[in-house]
């Protein structure tokens, strides 16, 4: 028996898929040749762009966990406290470049590619991307790096996992920093009553469809990456993300299976849902940094997250996109410094 929630979400997803499909059909009718070319055009990317091997960002390595091998970038003094970075969708470790350069002066800084992303393993099947599996990866990473606990820094989907992780494994988190991601319980409650948030979350329903979301991301050499990170609608507003950075995101997205792993996070979240309301309250100090206006998440969600923590500080960053850590790096780094003092 399929859950009613899954059926409803898939019907809504199908509606958005129809819009996407007819949009593509319209583009095809208007410019058949040019559109067909765009549909299949992918640049060959065999070598990582130079910015990914910038020594100031650290050295590259792989950690072997129970189920997957994850790629990470590490820097900072050995023996210093561990600062672990979890990126969001559709990103990879490189989204933390501005924080890595700042905090590797006094932390052992590790930014991972999460399961399904960039140079990490991409197991097949939606079931391999449940929140349980993703949290289990984090639980294994900390000791694998030789530590008992970390300062956990997270954004977007990484934030969703970090809220969970700090709740269920408080002994492994000394302090939690989340950027532009609400506590899961706040989101679950809010989307049911906020028409505005429901509309902002359209892509979460669309992602329930097979194949088409992956195609939309890859059309015309992953042009979606350029729109997402630097487009006029919700992209980074400052000049802190340039063409080389976009090339890096395209390179990451085009690795092996491309976008299926990352999109499977959304598919698994719906098909194997969790009751976030039952999560233990977070005891450790939390800093929630919220760049606004965010195209995907309503600002109310930040305040609504407060009730699930005992000790939380919320800092808003004005005139910032969803990609706050890249859009306003100096402000974000200062807020982090003040909190970590
Ligand atoms: C999960 O991934 C592993 C490794 O790729 C694979 O062997 C397994 O069949 C996958 N599980 C599911 C449910 O697809
Ligand atoms: C945000 O941007 C607007 C318009 O560009 C500007 O007037 C305002 O001062 C900015 N606010 C902050 C806090 O930077």
PDB file of C-alpha atoms in Angstrom, residues 88-92 95 97 155 217 222-238 240-242 245-246 248-250 253 321-323 325-327:
ATOM      1  CA  UNK A  88      23.560  21.494   0.494  1.00  0.00           C
ATOM      2  CA  UNK A  89      21.803  20.819  -2.807  1.00  0.00           C
ATOM      3  CA  UNK A  90      23.036  20.965  -5.574  1.00  0.00           C
ATOM      4  CA  UNK A  91      26.455  21.807  -4.239  1.00  0.00           C
ATOM      5  CA  UNK A  92      29.627  20.040  -3.081  1.00  0.00           C
ATOM      6  CA  UNK A  95      30.649  25.888  -1.448  1.00  0.00           C
ATOM      7  CA  UNK A  97      35.726  27.865   0.109  1.00  0.00           C
ATOM      8  CA  UNK A 155      23.827  24.567   4.891  1.00  0.00           C
ATOM      9  CA  UNK A 217      19.612  19.935 -14.733  1.00  0.00           C
ATOM     10  CA  UNK A 222      24.359  21.898 -17.033  1.00  0.00           C
ATOM     11  CA  UNK A 223      23.257  25.457 -17.647  1.00  0.00           C
ATOM     12  CA  UNK A 224      20.976  25.089 -14.610  1.00  0.00           C
ATOM     13  CA  UNK A 225      24.057  25.494 -12.398  1.00  0.00           C
ATOM     14  CA  UNK A 226      24.689  28.940 -13.807  1.00  0.00           C
ATOM     15  CA  UNK A 227      21.057  29.925 -13.259  1.00  0.00           C
ATOM     16  CA  UNK A 228      20.958  28.523  -9.754  1.00  0.00           C
ATOM     17  CA  UNK A 229      24.136  30.166  -8.496  1.00  0.00           C
ATOM     18  CA  UNK A 230      24.366  33.409 -10.458  1.00  0.00           C
ATOM     19  CA  UNK A 231      20.962  33.869 -12.111  1.00  0.00           C
ATOM     20  CA  UNK A 232      18.791  36.924 -11.498  1.00  0.00           C
ATOM     21  CA  UNK A 233      16.224  34.756  -9.665  1.00  0.00           C
ATOM     22  CA  UNK A 234      17.744  33.875  -6.337  1.00  0.00           C
ATOM     23  CA  UNK A 235      21.391  33.451  -7.353  1.00  0.00           C
ATOM     24  CA  UNK A 236      24.392  34.840  -5.475  1.00  0.00           C
ATOM     25  CA  UNK A 237      24.096  38.621  -5.582  1.00  0.00           C
ATOM     26  CA  UNK A 238      27.672  39.622  -4.765  1.00  0.00           C
ATOM     27  CA  UNK A 240      31.857  36.126  -4.839  1.00  0.00           C
ATOM     28  CA  UNK A 241      30.845  33.455  -7.370  1.00  0.00           C
ATOM     29  CA  UNK A 242      32.465  33.756 -10.790  1.00  0.00           C
ATOM     30  CA  UNK A 245      33.190  28.622  -9.736  1.00  0.00           C
ATOM     31  CA  UNK A 246      30.292  27.825 -12.077  1.00  0.00           C
ATOM     32  CA  UNK A 248      33.491  23.814 -10.809  1.00  0.00           C
ATOM     33  CA  UNK A 249      29.800  23.185 -10.077  1.00  0.00           C
ATOM     34  CA  UNK A 250      29.299  21.896 -13.609  1.00  0.00           C
ATOM     35  CA  UNK A 253      27.445  17.710 -11.405  1.00  0.00           C
ATOM     36  CA  UNK A 321      20.471  34.721  -1.457  1.00  0.00           C
ATOM     37  CA  UNK A 322      19.944  31.174  -0.184  1.00  0.00           C
ATOM     38  CA  UNK A 323      23.709  30.684  -0.773  1.00  0.00           C
ATOM     39  CA  UNK A 325      28.022  31.454   2.918  1.00  0.00           C
ATOM     40  CA  UNK A 326      29.179  32.392  -0.592  1.00  0.00           C
ATOM     41  CA  UNK A 327      27.057  35.492  -1.028  1.00  0.00           C
TER      42      UNK A 327
END
